[in-house]
PDB file of C-alpha atoms in Angstrom:
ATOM      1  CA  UNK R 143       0.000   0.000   0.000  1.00 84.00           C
ATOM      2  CA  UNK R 144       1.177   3.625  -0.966  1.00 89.00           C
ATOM      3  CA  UNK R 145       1.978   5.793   1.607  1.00 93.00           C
ATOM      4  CA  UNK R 146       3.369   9.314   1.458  1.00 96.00           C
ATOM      5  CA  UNK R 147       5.086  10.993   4.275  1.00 97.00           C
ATOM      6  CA  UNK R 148       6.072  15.058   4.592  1.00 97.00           C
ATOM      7  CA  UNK R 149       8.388  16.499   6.415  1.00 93.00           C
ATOM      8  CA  UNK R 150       8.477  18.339   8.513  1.00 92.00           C
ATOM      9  CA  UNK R 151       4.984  18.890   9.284  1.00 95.00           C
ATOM     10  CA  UNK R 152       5.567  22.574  10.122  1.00 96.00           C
ATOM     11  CA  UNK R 153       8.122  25.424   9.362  1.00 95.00           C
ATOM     12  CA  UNK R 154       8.744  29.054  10.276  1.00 97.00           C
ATOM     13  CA  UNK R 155      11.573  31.006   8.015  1.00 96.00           C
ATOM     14  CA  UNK R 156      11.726  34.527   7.882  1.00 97.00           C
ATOM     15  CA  UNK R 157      10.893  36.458   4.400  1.00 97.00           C
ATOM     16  CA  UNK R 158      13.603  35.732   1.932  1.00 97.00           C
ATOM     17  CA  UNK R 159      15.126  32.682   3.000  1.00 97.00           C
ATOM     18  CA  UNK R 160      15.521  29.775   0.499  1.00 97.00           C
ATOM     19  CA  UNK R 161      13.808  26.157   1.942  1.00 95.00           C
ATOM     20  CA  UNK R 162      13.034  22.971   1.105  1.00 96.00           C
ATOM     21  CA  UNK R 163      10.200  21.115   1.248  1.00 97.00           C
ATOM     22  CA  UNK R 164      10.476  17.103   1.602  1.00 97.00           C
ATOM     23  CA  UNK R 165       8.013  14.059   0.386  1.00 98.00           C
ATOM     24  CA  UNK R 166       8.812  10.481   0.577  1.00 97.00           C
ATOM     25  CA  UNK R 167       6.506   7.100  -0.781  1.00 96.00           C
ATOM     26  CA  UNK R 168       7.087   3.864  -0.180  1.00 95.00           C
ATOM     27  CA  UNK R 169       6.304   2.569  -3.603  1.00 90.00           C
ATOM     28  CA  UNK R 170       7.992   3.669  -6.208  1.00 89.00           C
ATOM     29  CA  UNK R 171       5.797   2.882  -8.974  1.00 87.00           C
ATOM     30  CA  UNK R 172       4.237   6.217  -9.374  1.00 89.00           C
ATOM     31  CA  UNK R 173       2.827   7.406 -12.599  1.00 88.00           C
ATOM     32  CA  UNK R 174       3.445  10.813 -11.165  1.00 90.00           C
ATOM     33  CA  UNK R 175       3.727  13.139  -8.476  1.00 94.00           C
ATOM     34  CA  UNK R 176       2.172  16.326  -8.004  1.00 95.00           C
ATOM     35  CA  UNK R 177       2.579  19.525  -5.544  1.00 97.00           C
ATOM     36  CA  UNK R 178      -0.038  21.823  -3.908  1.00 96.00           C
ATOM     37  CA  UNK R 179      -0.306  24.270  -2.288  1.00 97.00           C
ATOM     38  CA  UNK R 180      -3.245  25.139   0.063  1.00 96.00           C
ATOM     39  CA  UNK R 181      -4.342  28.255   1.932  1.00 95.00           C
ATOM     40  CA  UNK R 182      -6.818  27.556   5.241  1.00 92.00           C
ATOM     41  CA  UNK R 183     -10.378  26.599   4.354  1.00 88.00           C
ATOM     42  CA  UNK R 184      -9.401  26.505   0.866  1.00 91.00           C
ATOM     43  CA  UNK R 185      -9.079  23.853  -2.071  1.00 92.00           C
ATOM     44  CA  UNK R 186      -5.671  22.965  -3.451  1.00 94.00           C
ATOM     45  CA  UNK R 187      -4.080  24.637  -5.847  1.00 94.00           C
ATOM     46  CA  UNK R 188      -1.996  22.765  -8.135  1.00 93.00           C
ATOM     47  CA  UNK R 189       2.141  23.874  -8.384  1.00 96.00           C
ATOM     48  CA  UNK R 190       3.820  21.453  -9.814  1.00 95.00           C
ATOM     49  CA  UNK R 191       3.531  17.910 -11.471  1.00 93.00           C
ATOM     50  CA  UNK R 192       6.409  15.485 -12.350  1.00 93.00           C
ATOM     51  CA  UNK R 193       5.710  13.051 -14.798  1.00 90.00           C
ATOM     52  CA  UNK R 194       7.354   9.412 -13.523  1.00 90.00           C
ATOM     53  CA  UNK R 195       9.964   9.602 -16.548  1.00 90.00           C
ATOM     54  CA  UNK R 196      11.070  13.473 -15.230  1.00 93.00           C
ATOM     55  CA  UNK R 197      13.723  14.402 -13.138  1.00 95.00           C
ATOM     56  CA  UNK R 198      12.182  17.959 -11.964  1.00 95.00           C
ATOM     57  CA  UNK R 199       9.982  20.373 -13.497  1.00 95.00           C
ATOM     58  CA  UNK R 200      10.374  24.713 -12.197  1.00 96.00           C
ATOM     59  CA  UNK R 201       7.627  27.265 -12.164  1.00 95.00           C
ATOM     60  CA  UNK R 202       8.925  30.909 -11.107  1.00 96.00           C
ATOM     61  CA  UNK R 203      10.366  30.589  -7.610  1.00 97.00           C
ATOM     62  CA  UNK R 204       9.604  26.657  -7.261  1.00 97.00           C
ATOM     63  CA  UNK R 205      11.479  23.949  -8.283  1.00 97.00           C
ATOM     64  CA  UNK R 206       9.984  20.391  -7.749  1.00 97.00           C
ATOM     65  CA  UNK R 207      12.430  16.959  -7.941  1.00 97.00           C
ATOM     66  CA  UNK R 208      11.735  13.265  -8.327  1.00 97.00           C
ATOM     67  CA  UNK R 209      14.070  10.666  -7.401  1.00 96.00           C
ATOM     68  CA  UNK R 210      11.652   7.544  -7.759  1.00 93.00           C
ATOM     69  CA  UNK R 211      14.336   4.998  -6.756  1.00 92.00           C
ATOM     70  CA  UNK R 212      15.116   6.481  -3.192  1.00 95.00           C
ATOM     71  CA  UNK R 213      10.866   7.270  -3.469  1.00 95.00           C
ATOM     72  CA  UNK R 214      11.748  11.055  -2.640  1.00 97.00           C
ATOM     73  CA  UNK R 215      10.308  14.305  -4.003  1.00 97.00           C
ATOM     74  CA  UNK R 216      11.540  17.751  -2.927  1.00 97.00           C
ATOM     75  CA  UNK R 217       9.802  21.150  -3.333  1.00 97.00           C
ATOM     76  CA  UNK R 218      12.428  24.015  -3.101  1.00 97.00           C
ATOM     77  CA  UNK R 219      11.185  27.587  -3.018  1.00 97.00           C
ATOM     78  CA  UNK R 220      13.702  30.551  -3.540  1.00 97.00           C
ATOM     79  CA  UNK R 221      13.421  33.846  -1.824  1.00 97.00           C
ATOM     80  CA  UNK R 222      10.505  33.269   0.166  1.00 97.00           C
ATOM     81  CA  UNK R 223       8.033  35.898   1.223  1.00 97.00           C
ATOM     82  CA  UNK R 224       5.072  36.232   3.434  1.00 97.00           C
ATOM     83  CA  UNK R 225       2.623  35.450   0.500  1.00 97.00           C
ATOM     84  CA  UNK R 226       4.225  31.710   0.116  1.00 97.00           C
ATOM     85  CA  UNK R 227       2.542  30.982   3.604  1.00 98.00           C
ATOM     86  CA  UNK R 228       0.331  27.753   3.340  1.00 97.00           C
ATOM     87  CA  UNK R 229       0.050  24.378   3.724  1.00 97.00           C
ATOM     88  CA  UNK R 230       2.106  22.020   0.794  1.00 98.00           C
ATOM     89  CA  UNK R 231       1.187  18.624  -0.236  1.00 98.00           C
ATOM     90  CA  UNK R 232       2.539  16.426  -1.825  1.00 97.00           C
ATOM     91  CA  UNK R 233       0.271  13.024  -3.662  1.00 95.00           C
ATOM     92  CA  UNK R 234       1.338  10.616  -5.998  1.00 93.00           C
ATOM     93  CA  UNK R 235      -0.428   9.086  -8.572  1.00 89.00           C
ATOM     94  CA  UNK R 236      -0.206   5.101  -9.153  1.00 81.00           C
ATOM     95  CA  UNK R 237      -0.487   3.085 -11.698  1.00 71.00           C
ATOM     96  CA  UNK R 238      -2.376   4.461 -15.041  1.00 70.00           C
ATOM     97  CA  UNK R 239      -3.251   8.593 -15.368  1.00 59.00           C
ATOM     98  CA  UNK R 240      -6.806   7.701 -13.894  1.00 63.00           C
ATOM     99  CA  UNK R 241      -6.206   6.551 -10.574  1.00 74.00           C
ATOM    100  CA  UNK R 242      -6.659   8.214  -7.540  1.00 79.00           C
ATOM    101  CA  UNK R 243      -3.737  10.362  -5.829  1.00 88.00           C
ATOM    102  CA  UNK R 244      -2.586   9.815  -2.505  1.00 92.00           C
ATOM    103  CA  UNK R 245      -1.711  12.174  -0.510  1.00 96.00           C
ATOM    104  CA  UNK R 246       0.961  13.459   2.536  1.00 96.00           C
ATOM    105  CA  UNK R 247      -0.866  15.203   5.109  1.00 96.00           C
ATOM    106  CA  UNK R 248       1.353  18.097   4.157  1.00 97.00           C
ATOM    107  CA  UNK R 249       3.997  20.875   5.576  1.00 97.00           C
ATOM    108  CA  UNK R 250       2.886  23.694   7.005  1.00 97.00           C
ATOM    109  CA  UNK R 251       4.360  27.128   6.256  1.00 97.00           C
ATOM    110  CA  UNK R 252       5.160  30.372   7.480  1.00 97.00           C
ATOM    111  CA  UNK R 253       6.979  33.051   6.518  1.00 97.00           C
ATOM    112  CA  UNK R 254       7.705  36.013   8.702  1.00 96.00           C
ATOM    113  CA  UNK R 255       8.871  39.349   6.917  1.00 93.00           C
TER     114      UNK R 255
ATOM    115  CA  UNK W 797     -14.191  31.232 -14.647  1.00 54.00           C
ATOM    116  CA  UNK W 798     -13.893  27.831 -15.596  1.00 77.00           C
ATOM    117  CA  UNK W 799     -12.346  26.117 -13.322  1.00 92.00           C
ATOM    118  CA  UNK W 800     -13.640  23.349 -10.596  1.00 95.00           C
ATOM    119  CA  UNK W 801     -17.468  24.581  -8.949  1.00 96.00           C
ATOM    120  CA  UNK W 802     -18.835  23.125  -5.715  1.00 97.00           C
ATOM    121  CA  UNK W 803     -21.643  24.308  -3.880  1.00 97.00           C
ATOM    122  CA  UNK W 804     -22.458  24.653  -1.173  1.00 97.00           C
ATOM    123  CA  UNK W 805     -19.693  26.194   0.239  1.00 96.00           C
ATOM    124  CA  UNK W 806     -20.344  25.463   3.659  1.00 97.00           C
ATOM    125  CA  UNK W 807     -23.478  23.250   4.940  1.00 97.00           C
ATOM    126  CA  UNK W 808     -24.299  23.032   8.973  1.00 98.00           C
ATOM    127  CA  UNK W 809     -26.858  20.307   9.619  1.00 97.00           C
ATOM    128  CA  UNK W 810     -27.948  18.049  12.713  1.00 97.00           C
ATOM    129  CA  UNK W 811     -27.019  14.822  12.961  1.00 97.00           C
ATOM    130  CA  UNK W 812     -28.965  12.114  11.676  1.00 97.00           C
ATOM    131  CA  UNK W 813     -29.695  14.886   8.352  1.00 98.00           C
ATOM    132  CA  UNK W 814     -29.375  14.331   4.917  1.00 98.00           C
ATOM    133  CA  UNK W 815     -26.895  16.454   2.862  1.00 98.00           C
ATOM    134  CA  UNK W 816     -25.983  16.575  -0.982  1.00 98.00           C
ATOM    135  CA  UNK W 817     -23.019  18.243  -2.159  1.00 98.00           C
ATOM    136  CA  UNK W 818     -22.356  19.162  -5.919  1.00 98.00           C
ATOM    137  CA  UNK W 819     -19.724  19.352  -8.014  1.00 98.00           C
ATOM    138  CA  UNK W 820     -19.155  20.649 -11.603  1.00 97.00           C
ATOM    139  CA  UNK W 821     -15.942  19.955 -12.923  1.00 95.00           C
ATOM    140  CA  UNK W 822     -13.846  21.898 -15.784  1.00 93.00           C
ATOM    141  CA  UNK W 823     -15.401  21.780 -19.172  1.00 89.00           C
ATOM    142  CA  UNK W 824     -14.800  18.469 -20.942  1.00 84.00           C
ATOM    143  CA  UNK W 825     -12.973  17.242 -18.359  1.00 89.00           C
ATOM    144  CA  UNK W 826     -14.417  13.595 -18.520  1.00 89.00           C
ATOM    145  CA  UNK W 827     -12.427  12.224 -14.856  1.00 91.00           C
ATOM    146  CA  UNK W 828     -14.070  13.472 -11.463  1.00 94.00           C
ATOM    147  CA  UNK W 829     -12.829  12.779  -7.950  1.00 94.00           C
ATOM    148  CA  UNK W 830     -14.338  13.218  -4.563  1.00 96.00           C
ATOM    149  CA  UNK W 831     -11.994  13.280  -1.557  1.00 96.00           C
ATOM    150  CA  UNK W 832     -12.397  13.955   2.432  1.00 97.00           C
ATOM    151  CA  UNK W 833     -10.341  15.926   4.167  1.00 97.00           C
ATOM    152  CA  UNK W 834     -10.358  16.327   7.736  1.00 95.00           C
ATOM    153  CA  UNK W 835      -8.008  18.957  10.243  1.00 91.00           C
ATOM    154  CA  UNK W 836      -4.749  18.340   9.960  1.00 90.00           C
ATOM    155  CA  UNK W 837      -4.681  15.888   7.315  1.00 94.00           C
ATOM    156  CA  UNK W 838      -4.064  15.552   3.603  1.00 95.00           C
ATOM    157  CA  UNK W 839      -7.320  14.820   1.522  1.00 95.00           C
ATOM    158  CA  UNK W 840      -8.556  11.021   1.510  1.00 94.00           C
ATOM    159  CA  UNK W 841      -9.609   9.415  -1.718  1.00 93.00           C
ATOM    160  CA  UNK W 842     -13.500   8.592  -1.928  1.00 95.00           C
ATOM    161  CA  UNK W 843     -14.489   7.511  -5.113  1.00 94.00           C
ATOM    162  CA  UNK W 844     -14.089   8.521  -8.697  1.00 91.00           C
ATOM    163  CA  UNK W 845     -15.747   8.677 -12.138  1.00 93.00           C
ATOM    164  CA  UNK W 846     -15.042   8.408 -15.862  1.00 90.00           C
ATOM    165  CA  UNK W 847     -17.746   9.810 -17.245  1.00 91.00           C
ATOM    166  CA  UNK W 848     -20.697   8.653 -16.108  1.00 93.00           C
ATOM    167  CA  UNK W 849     -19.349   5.405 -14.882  1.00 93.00           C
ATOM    168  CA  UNK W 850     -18.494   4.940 -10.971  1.00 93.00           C
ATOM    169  CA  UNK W 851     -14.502   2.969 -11.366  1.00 90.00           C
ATOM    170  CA  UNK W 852     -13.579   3.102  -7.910  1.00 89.00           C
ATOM    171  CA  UNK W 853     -15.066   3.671  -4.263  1.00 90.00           C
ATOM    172  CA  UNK W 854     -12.861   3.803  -1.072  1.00 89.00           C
ATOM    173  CA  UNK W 855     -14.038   1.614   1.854  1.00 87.00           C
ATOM    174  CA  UNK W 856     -14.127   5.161   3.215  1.00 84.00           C
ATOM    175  CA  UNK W 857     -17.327   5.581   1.190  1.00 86.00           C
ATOM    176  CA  UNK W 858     -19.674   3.672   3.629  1.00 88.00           C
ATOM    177  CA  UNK W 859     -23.518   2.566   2.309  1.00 92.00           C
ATOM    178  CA  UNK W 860     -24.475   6.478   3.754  1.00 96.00           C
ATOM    179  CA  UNK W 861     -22.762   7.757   1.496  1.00 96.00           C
ATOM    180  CA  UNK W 862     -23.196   7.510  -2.577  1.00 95.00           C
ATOM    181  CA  UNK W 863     -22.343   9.720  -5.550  1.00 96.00           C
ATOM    182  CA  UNK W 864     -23.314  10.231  -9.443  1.00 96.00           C
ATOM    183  CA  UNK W 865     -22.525  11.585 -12.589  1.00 96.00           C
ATOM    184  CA  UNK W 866     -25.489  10.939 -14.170  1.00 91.00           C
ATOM    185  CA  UNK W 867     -24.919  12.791 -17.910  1.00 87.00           C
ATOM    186  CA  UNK W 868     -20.901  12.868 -16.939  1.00 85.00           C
ATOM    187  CA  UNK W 869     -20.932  16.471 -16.392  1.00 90.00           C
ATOM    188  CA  UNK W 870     -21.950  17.677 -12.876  1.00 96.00           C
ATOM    189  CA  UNK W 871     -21.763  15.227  -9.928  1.00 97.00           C
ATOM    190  CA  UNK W 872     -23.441  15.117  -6.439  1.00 98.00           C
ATOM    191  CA  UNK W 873     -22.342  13.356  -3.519  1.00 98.00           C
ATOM    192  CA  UNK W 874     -25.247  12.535  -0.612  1.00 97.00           C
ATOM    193  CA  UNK W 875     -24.376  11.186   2.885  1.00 97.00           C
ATOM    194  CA  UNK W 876     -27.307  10.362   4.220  1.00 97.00           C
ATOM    195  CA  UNK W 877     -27.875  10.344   8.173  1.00 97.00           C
ATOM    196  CA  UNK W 878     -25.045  12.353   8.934  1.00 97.00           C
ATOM    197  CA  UNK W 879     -22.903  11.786  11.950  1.00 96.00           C
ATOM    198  CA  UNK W 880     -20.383  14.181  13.784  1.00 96.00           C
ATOM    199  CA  UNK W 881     -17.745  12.249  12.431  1.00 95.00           C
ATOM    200  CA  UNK W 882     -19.082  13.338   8.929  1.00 97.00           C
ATOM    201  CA  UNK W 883     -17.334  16.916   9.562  1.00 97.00           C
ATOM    202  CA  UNK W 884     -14.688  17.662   7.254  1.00 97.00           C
ATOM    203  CA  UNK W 885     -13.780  19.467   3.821  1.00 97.00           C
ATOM    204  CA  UNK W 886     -15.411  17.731   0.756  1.00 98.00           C
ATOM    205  CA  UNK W 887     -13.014  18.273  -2.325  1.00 97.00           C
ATOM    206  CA  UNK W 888     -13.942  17.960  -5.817  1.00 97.00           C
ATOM    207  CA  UNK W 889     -11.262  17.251  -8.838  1.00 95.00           C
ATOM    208  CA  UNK W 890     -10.905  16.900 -12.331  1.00 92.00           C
ATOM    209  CA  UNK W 891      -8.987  15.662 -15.081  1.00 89.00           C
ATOM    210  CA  UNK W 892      -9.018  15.288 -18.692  1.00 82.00           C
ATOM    211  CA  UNK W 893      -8.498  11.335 -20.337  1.00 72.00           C
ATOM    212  CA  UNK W 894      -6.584  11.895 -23.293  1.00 61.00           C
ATOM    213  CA  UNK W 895      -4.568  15.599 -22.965  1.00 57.00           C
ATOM    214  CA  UNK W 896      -1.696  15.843 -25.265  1.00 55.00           C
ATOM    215  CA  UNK W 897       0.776  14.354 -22.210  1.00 57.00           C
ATOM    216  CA  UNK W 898      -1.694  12.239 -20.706  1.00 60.00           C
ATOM    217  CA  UNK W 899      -0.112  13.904 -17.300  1.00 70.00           C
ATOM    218  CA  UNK W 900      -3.644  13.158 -15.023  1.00 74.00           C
ATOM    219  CA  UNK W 901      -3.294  16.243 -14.198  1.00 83.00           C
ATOM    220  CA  UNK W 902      -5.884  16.616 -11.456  1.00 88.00           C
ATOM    221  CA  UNK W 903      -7.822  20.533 -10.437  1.00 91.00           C
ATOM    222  CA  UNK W 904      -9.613  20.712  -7.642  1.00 94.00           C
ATOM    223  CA  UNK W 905     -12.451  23.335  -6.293  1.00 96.00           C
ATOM    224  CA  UNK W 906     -12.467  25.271  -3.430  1.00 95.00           C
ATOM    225  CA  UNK W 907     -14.359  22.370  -1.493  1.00 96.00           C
ATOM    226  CA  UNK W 908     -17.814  21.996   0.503  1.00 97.00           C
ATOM    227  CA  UNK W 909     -17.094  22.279   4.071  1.00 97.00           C
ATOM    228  CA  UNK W 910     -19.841  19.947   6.408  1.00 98.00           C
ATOM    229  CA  UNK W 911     -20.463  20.885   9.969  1.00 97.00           C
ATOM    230  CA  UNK W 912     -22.276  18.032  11.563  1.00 98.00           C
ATOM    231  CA  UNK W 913     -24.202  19.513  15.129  1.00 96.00           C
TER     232      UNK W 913
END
């Protein structure tokens, strides 16, 4: 069974600080794996997705990796500022482009300017 | 916009109440998903659709609760005698069979948020 783990569960940097974000499954069959970001009572808001054949994929200030083998995914966000704080999960999808994602139960973050 | 609807919003009902949630997903997207997320915790798969055709349920989706997609557009999920432990986010997502990369690429709304009394 696929599970997906995130840590850490919670982070405080202050405004411009580079960090990293980790994910790690336990089955490394994933068709892909996709980032999100989430603000309270809110839906998810889709980052970043990494095909099972890519190594990373970037989007402004984000840069998402894959390394199925180890079964580890890392989010890395450059200059952060008080508008990056949310909630980050990470959910992989197995098997064929229809199934369900699983998902981490996410990293909480907050930045302080 | 076009992206992921659900409504309502927010629902507050006594226990022991029926509620129905709906969803309608981004045009021509022909995948649907309904996940569960409680406080704290990443969202939990329910059941999904392709089309109008029900491919998977979670044994989280207990006989109270039941969903459809009857023309494979807009889709409704009903729990039906609601209990506390009902409370929690209700997420809706999409995806499109068949885009260029075939990436399953799923969207999801801004959720209907139950609050069981």
């Amino acid at each position: 069974k696929q599970e997906v783990t995130q840590i850490p569960a919670a982070l405080s940097v202050p405004e411009g600080e580079n960090l990293v974000l980790n994910c790690s499954f336990t089955d490394s069959a994933i068709y892909n794996l996709q980032w999100f970001r989430q603000d309270p009572g809110k839906g998810l808001t889709s980052l970043l997705l990494i095909q099972s054949s890519q190594r990373e994929q970037t989007s402004g200030r984000l840069n998402a990796s894959l390394d199925k083998s180890s079964g580890r995914s890392t989010l890395y966000i450059a200059a952060s500022q008080p508008g990056d704080s949310a909630t980050y999960l990470c959910a992989v999808k197995v098997g064929q482009a229809g199934t369900a994602l699983i998902f981490g139960k996410g990293t909480t973050l907050s930045v302080s300017s | 916009d076009t992206g992921v609807s659900q409504d309502p919003r927010h629902k507050i009902t006594k226990r022991g109440q029926n509620v129905t949630f709906r969803c309608d997903p981004i045009s021509e997207h022909n995948r649907l998903y309904w996940y569960r997320q409680t406080l704290g915790q990443g969202p939990e798969f329910l059941t999904y659709f392709q089309n109008e055709a029900q491919l998977e349920k979670s044994r989280l989706l207990s006989d109270r609760f039941s969903a459809e997609r009857p023309k494979g557009s807009f889709s409704t999920l009903e729990i039906q005698r609601t209990e506390q432990g009902d409370s929690a986010m209700y997420l809706c997502a999409s995806s499109l069979r068949g885009d260029i990369a075939n990436t399953g690429e799923l969207f999801f709304g801004e959720g209907s948020r139950l609050t069981v009394l």
